[in-house]
Coordinates of C-alpha atoms in Angstrom, one line a residue:
X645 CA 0.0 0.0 0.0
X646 CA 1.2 3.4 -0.8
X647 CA 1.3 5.6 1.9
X648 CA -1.4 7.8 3.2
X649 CA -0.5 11.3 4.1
X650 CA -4.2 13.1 4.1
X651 CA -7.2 13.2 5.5
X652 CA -9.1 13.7 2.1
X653 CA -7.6 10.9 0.4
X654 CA -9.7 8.4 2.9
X655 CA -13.7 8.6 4.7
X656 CA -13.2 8.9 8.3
X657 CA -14.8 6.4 10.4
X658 CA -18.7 6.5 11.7
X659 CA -18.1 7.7 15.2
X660 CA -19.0 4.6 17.6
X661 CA -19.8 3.7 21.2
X662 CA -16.7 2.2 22.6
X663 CA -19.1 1.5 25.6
X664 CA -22.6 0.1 24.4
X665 CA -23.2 -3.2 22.6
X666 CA -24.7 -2.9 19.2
X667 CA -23.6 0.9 19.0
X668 CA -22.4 0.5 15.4
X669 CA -24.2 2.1 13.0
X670 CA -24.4 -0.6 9.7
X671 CA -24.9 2.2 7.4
X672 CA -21.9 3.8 8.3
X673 CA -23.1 7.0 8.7
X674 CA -23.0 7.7 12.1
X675 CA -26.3 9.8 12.5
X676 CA -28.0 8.3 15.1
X677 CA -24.7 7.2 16.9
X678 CA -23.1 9.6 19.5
X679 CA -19.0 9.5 19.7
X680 CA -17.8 9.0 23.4
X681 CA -13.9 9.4 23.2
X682 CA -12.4 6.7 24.9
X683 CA -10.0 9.0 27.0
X684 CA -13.1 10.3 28.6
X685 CA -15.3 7.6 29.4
X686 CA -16.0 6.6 33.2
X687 CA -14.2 3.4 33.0
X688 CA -12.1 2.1 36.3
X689 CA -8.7 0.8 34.9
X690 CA -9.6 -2.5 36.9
X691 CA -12.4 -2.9 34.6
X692 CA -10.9 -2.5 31.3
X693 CA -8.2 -4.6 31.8
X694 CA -7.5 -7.5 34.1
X695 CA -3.8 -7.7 34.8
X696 CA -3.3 -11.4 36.3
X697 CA -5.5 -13.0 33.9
X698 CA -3.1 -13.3 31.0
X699 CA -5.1 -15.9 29.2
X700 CA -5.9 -14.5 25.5
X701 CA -9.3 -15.9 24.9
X702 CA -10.9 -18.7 26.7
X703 CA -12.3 -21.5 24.8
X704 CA -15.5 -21.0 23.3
X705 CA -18.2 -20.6 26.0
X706 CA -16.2 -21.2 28.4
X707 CA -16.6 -19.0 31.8
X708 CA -14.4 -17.7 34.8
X709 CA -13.9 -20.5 37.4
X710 CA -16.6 -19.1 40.1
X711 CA -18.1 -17.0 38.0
X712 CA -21.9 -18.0 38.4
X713 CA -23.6 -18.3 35.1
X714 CA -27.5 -17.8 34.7
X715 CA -27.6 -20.0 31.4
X716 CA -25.6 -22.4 29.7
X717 CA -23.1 -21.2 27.5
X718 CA -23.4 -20.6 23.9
X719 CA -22.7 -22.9 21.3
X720 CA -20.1 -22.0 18.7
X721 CA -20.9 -20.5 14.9
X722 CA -21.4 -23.5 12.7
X723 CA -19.5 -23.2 10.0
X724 CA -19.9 -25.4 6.8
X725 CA -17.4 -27.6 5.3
X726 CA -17.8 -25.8 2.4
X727 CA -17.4 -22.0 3.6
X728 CA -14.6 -20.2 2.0
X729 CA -12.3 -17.6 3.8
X730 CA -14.1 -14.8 2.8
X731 CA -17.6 -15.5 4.2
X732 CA -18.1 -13.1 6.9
X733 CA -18.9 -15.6 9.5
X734 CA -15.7 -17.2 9.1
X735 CA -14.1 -14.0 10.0
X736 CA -16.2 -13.4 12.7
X737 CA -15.6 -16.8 14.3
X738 CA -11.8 -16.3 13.8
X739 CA -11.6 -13.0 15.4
X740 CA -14.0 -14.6 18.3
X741 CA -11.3 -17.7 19.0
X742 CA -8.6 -17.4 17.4
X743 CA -6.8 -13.5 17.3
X744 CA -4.3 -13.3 19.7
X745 CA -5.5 -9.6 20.9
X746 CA -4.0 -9.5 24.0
X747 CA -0.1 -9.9 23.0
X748 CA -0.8 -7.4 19.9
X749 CA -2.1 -5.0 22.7
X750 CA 1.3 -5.8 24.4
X751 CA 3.2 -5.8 21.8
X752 CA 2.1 -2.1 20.9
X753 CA 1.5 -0.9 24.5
X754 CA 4.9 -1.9 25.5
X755 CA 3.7 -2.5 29.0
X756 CA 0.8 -4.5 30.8
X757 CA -1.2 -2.0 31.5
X758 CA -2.9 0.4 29.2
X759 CA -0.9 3.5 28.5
X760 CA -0.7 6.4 25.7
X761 CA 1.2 4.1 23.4
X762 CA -2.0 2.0 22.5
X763 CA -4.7 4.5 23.3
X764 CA -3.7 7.0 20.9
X765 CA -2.2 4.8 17.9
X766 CA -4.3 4.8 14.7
X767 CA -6.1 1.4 13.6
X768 CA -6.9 1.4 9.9
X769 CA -9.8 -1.2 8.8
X770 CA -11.3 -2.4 5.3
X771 CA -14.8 -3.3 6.3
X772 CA -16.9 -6.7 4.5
X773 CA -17.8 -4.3 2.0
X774 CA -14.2 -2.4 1.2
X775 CA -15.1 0.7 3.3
X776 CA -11.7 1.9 4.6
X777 CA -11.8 3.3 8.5
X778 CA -9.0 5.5 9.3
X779 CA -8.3 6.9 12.8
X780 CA -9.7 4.6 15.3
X781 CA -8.5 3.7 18.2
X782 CA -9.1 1.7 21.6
X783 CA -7.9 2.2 24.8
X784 CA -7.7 -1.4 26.2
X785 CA -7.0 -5.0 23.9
X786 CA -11.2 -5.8 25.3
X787 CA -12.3 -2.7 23.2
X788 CA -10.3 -3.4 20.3
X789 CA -11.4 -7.2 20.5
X790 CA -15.3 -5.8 21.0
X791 CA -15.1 -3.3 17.9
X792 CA -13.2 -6.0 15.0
X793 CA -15.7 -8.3 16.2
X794 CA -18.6 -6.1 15.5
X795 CA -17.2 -4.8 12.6
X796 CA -15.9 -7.7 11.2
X797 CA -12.9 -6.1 9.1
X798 CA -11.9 -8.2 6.3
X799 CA -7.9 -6.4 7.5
X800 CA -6.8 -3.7 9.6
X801 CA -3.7 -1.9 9.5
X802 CA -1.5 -0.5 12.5
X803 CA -0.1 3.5 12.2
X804 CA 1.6 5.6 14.0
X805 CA 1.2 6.6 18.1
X806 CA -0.2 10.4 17.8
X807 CA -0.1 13.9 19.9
X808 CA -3.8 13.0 20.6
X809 CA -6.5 10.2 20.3
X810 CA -6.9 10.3 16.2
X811 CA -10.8 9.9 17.5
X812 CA -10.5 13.5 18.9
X813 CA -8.5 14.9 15.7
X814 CA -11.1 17.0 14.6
X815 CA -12.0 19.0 18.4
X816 CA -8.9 20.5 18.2
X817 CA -8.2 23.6 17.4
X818 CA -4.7 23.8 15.5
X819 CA -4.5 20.9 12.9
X820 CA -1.1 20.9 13.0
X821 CA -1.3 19.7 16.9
X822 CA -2.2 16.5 15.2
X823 CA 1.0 14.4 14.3
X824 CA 2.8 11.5 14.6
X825 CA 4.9 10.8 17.9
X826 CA 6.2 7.2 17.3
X827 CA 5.9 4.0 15.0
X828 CA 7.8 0.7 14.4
X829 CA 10.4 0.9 11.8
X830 CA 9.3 -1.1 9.0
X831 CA 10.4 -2.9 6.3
X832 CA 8.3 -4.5 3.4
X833 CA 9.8 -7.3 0.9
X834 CA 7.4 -8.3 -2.0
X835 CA 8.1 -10.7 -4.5
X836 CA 6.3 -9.3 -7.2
X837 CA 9.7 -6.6 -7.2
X838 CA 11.4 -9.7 -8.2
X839 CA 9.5 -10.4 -11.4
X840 CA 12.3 -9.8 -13.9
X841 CA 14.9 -12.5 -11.9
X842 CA 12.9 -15.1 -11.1
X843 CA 11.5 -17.8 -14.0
X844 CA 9.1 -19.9 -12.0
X845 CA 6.5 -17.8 -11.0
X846 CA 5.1 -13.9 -11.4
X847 CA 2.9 -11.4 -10.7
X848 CA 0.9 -12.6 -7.3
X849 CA 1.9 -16.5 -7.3
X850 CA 4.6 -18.1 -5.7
X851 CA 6.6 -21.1 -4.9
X852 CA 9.1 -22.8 -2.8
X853 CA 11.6 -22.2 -5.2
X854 CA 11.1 -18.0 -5.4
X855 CA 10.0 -18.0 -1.6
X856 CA 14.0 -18.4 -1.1
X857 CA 14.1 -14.6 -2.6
X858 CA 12.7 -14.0 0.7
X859 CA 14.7 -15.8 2.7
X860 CA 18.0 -14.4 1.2
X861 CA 16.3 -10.9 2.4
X862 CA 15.2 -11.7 5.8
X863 CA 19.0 -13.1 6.2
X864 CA 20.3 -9.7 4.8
X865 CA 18.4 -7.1 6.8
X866 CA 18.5 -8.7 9.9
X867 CA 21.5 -8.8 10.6
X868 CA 22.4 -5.5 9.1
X869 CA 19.9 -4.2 11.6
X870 CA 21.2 -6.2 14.4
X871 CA 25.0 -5.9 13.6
X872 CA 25.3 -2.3 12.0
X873 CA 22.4 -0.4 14.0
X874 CA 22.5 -2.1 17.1
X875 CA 18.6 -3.3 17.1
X876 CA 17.0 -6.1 19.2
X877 CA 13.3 -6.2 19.1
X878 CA 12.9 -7.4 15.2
X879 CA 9.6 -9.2 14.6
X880 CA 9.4 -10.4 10.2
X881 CA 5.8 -11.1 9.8
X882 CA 4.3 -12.8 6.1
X883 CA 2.3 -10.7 4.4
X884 CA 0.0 -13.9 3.5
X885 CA 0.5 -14.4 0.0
X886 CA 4.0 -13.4 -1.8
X887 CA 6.1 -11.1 0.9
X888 CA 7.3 -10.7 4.0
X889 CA 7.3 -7.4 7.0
X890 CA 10.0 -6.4 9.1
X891 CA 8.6 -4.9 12.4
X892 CA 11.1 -3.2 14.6
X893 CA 10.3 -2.1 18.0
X894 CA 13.2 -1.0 20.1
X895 CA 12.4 2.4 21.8
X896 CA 15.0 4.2 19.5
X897 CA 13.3 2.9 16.2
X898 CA 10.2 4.0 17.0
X899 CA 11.3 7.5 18.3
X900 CA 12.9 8.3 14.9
X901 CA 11.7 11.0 12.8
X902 CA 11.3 10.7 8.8
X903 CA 14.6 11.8 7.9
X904 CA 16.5 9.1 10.4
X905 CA 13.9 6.6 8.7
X906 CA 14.8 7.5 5.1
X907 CA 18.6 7.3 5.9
X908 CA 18.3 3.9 7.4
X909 CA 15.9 2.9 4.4
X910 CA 18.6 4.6 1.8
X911 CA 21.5 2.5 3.6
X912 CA 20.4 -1.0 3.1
X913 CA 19.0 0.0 -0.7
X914 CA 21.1 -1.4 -3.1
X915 CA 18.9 -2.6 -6.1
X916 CA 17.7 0.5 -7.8
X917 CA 15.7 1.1 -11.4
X918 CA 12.8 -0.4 -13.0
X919 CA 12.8 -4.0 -15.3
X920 CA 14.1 -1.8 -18.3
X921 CA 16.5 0.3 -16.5
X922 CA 20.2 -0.5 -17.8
X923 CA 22.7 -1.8 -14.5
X924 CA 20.7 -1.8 -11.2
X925 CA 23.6 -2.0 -8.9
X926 CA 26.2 0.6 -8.2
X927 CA 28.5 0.5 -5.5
X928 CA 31.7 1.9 -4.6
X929 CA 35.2 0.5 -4.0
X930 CA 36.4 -1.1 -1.6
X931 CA 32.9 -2.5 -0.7
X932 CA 31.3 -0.8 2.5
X933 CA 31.6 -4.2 5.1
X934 CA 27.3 -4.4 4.8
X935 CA 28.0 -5.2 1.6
X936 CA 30.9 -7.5 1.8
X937 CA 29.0 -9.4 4.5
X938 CA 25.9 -9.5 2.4
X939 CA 28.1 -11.3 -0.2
X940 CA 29.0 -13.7 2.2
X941 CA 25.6 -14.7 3.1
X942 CA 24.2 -14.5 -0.5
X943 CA 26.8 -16.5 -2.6
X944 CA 25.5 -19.8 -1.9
X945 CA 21.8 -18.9 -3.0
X946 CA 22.9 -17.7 -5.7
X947 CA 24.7 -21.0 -7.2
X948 CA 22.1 -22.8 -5.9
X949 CA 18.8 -21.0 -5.5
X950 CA 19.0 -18.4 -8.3
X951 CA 21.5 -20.1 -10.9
X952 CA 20.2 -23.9 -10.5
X953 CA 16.8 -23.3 -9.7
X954 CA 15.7 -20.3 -11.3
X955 CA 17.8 -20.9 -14.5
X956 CA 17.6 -16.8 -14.9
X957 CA 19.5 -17.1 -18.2
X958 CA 18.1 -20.1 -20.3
X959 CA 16.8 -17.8 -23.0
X960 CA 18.9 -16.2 -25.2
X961 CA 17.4 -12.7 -24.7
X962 CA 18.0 -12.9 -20.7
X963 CA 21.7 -14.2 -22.0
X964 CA 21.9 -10.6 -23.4
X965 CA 21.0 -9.3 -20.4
X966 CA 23.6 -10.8 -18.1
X967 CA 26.4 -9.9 -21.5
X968 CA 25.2 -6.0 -20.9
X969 CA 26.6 -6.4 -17.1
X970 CA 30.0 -7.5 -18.2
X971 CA 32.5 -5.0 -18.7
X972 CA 34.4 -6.4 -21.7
X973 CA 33.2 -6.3 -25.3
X974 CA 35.8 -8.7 -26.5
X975 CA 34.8 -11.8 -23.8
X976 CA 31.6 -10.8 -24.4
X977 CA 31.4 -11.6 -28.1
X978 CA 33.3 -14.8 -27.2
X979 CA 30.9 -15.9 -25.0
X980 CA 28.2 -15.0 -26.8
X981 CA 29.5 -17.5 -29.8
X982 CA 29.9 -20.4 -27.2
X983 CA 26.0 -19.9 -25.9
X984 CA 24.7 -19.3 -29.6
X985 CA 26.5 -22.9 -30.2
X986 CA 25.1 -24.4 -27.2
X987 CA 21.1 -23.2 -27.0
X988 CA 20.2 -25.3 -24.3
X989 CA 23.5 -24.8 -21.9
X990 CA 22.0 -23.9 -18.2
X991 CA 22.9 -20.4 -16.3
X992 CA 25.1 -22.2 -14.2
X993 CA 27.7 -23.2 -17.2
X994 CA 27.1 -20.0 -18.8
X995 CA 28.6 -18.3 -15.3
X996 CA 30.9 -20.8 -15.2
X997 CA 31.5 -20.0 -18.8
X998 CA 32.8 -16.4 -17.9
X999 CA 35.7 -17.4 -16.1
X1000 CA 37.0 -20.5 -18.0
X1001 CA 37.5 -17.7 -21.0
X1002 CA 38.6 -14.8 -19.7
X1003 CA 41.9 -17.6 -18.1
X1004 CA 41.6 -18.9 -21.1
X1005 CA 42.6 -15.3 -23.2
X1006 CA 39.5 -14.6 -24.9
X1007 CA 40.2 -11.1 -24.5
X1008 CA 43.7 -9.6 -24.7
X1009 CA 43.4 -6.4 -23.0
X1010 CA 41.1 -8.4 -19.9
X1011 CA 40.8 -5.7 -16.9
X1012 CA 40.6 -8.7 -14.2
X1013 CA 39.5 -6.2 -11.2
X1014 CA 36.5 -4.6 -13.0
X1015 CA 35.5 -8.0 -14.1
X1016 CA 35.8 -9.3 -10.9
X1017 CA 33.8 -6.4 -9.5
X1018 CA 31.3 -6.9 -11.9
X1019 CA 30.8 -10.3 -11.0
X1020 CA 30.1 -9.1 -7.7
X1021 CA 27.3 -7.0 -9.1
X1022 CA 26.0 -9.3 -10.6
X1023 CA 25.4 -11.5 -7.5
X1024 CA 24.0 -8.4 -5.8
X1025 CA 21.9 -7.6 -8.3
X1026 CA 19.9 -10.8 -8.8
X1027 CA 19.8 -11.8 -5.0
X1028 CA 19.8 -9.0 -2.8
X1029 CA 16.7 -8.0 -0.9
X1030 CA 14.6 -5.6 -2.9
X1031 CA 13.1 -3.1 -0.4
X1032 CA 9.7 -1.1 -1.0
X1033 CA 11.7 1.9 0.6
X1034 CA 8.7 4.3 0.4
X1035 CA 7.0 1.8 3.4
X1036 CA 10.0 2.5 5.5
X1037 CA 10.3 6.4 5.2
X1038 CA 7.8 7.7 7.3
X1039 CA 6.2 7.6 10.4
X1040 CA 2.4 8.4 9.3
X1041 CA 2.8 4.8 6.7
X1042 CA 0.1 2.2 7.7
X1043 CA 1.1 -1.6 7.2
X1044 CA -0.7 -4.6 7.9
X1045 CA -1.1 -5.8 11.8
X1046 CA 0.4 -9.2 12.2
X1047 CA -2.2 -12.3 12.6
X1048 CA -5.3 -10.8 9.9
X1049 CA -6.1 -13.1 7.1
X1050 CA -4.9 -12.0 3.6
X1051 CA -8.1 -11.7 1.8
X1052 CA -6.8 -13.1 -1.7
X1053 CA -5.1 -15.9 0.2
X1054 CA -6.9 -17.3 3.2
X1055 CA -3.6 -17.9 5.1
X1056 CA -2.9 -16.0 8.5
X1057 CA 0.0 -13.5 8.6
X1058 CA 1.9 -15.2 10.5
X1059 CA 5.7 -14.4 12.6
X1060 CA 8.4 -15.8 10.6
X1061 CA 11.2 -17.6 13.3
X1062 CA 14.4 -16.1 11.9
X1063 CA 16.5 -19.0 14.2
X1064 CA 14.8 -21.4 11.1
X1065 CA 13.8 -18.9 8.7
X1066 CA 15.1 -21.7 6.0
X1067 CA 12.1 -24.2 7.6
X1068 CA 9.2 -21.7 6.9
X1069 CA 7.1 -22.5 4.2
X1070 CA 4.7 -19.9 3.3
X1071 CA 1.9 -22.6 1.3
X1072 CA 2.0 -24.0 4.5
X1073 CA 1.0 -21.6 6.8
X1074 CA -3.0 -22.1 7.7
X1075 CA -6.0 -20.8 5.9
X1076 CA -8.5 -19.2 8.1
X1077 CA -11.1 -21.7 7.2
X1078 CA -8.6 -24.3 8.0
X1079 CA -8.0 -23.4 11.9
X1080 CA -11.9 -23.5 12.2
X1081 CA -12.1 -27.1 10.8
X1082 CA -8.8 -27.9 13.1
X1083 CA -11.0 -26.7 16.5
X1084 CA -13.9 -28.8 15.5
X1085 CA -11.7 -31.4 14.9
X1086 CA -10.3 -31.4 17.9
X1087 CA -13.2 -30.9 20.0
X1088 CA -14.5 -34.2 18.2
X1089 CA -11.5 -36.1 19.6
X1090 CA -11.0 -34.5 23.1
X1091 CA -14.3 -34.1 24.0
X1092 CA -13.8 -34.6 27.9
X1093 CA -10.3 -32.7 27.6
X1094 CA -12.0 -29.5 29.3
X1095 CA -14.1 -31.8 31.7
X1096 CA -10.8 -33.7 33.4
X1097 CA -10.5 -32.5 37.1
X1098 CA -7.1 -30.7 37.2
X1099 CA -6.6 -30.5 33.5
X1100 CA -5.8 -26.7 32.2
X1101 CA -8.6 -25.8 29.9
X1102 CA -6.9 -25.0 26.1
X1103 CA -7.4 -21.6 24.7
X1104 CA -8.5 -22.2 20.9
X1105 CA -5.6 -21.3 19.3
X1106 CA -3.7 -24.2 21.1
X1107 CA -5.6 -26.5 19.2
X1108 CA -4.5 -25.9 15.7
X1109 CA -1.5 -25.1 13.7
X1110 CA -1.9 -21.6 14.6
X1111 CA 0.1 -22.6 18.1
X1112 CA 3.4 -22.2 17.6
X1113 CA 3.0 -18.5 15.7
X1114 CA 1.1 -17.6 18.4
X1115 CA 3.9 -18.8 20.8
X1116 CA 6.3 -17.5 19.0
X1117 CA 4.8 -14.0 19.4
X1118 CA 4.1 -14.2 22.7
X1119 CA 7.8 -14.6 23.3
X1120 CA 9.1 -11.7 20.8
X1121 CA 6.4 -9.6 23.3
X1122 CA 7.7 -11.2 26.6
X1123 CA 11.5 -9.7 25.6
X1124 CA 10.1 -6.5 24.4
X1125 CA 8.5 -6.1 27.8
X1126 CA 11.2 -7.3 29.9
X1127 CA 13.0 -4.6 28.2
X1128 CA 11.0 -1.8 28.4
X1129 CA 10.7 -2.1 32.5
X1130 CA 14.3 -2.9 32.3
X1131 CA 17.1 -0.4 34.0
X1132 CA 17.0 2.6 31.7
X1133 CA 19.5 2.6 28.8
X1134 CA 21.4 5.7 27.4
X1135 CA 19.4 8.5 26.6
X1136 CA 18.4 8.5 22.9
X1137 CA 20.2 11.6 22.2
X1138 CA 23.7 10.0 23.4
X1139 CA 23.5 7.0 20.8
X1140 CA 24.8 8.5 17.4
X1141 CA 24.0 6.6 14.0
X1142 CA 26.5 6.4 11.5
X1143 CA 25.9 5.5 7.8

């Protein structure tokens, strides 16, 4: 998504009842519907959120132990074999059991209890019918729970912490008091950028063998935001279908203006120009050590996952294209009689192919460095990570909150484990409509589980694939905390960044 810098380019939201049941108005219009800013209503802290019951969601219908019940508890939505991701129902019932809305409200709260940091951050939603909602937000994880689930978003989107409620925007009297105080530092990786390089797949399909794009990226930034910036708190979410998200939440990442955000973007850009712009890489000599290192890490794809498997150079046309990058004209009319020989000779001998004739004196007046460093090029150019910058330079960008459902897809957006980030396998991450089968199933084959004196009752989530993601986050958010109430570090202002 491109980002969104004004008001007039997006409706507002109906205002809503944070307090009353039923207070949404379907129509959207808000007429009937009076707006109670969440910063003023008469709600006890004790109320809103309970601080030692860190269970997410309870199993369906299940009820405080002591808490006396008047009726027996509902019985879960019914949902047909048949039902596809998109029904609304399917939604609802996967907000209902399965969103993990407690951790997100920790992980953007950066403390237990509620504070500024959640209460005045923006929540962007694209309703059932594509009506996008800007500027809500929610003072506690129960009233952000309460509104998706009366809504029933097919997405939502997480922006920036403001001066102000983004609710209340519009009862002040200086616009400009409005603004953006803090937001992760993101990243987005797409595949779709890869188009021209890889041979297997294009436009919004992917496959194992192109998901390794990804992998070579995640590998790359990471560490280049661990080693070189000194980072900690890195959460890479997938996008559900072809990409991945890089969310990172250390306290002096978030405090950064635009321009710290576009010079951190600008140093890990590399890969620059469109598919019919002429040499995409251009880096100095000696290579800057980020680049050296990424070299390091990306060699082996590239013989393997780009030369073997993607074959980028099988057709004569892409052969040209790989000739334009070398810098001699003599070698590269030798090679280009060797290929024109040889039609069906893989990428792999053709690379191969550029060394055995340059040794072999194809070209008298051979500058061995600049073909060297064009090699090098080369290897950057069709492996390293190929950043949608524009998502990375400012605060007021919206991206996609971990855990929705991609709406072309079905699959959850899941957190990627960088300790195995080889092991992921985006096709195999759960569709939405696949969790819901997986409880039922469950519940079919465990159904005195709950009833077993002594036995911990399993939230919903902890019956499906969905488990370890949800673990997983819940440990990137127990670090984050641990931090945060940690002994305070240097002041921000003390910690220089160099480029």
């Amino acid at each position: 998504m491109d980002p969104v810098d004004q008001d007039s380019t997006l409706p507002d939201a109906a205002p809503v009842s944070l307090e009353c049941p039923g207070a949404e108005d379907d129509s959207l219009g808000g007429s009937n519907v009076v707006a109670q800013s969440p910063s003023n209503a008469n709600v006890k802290l004790e109320d809103l959120f309970d601080e030692d019951d860190d269970e997410e969601l309870p199993s369906w219908g299940a009820s405080k132990e002591g808490a006396p019940s008047s009726s027996p508890p509902p019985s879960p939505p019914i949902i047909a074999p048949s039902a596809k991701y998109s029904d609304p129902g399917v939604m609802r019932t996967f907000y209902q059991r399965l969103f993990p809305f407690r951790y997100l409200f920790q992980w953007l709260n950066h403390s237990m209890k509620p504070s500024n940091d959640f209460s005045h951050r923006e929540f962007a939603l694209t309703l059932q019918n594509d009506a996008y909602l800007r500027y809500q937000s929610f003072p506690t994880s129960d009233l952000l729970r309460k509104d998706i689930i009366d809504r029933n978003p097919s997405r939502f989107e997480i922006g920036p912490v403001y001066t102000t409620n983004p609710r209340d925007r519009k009862t002040l009297r200086k616009s400009s008091a409005f603004r953006p105080l803090a937001k992760e530092l993101v990243f987005d990786i797409d595949l779709t950028d890869y188009d021209e390089i890889r041979t297997c797949c294009d436009k919004a399909n992917i496959c194992h063998k192109c998901w390794s794009f990804i992998t070579m990226a995640i590998k790359v930034v990471d560490v280049a935001l661990r080693d070189d910036f000194g980072f900690q708190h890195i959460m890479w979410v997938y996008s559900g279908r072809r990409g991945a998200h890089a969310w990172i939440s250390d306290k002096r990442a978030r405090n950064m203006d635009d321009q710290r955000r576009r010079s951190i973007a600008g140093y890990l850009e590399v890969i620059k120009g469109g598919a019919q712009s002429g040499k995409k890489v251009n880096v100095k000599r000696p290579l800057h050590p980020h680049l050296a290192r990424s070299l390091d890490i990306l060699k082996e794809h590239f013989q393997n996952d780009v030369l073997v498997q993607q074959n980028p150079w099988a057709k004569p046309e892409k052969a040209e294209r790989l000739l334009q990058l070398l810098p001699d004209k003599t070698l590269n009319d030798a090679l280009r009689k060797k290929w024109e020989a040889a039609p069906g000779r893989s990428s792999a001998s053709k690379w191969a192919d550029i060394d055995a004739l340059a040794k072999a004196g194809a070209s008298k007046n051979l500058d061995g460095k600049a073909l060297l460093e064009a090699k090098q090029d080369i290897v950057l150019e069709y492996t390293y990570p190929r950043l949608d910058v524009e998502v990375s330079k400012k605060q007021i960008h919206l991206l996609k909150s971990p855990f929705v459902v991609h709406p072309g897809t079905g699959r959850v957006c899941v957190p990627i484990d960088t300790r195995r980030v080889e092991d992921f396998d985006p096709l195999g991450v759960p569709t939405v409509t696949e969790l819901i089968h997986e409880i039922d199933a469950w519940g079919s084959h465990h159904q005195d589980a709950d009833s077993e004196g002594g036995s911990k009752r399993l939230q919903d989530y902890e019956k499906t694939r969905l488990r370890p993601y949800v673990d997983l986050f819940r440990t990137l958010v127990g670090v984050l905390l641990r931090a945060e109430q940690g002994v305070k570090r240097e002041r921000d202002d003390d910690d220089p960044m160099e480029f």
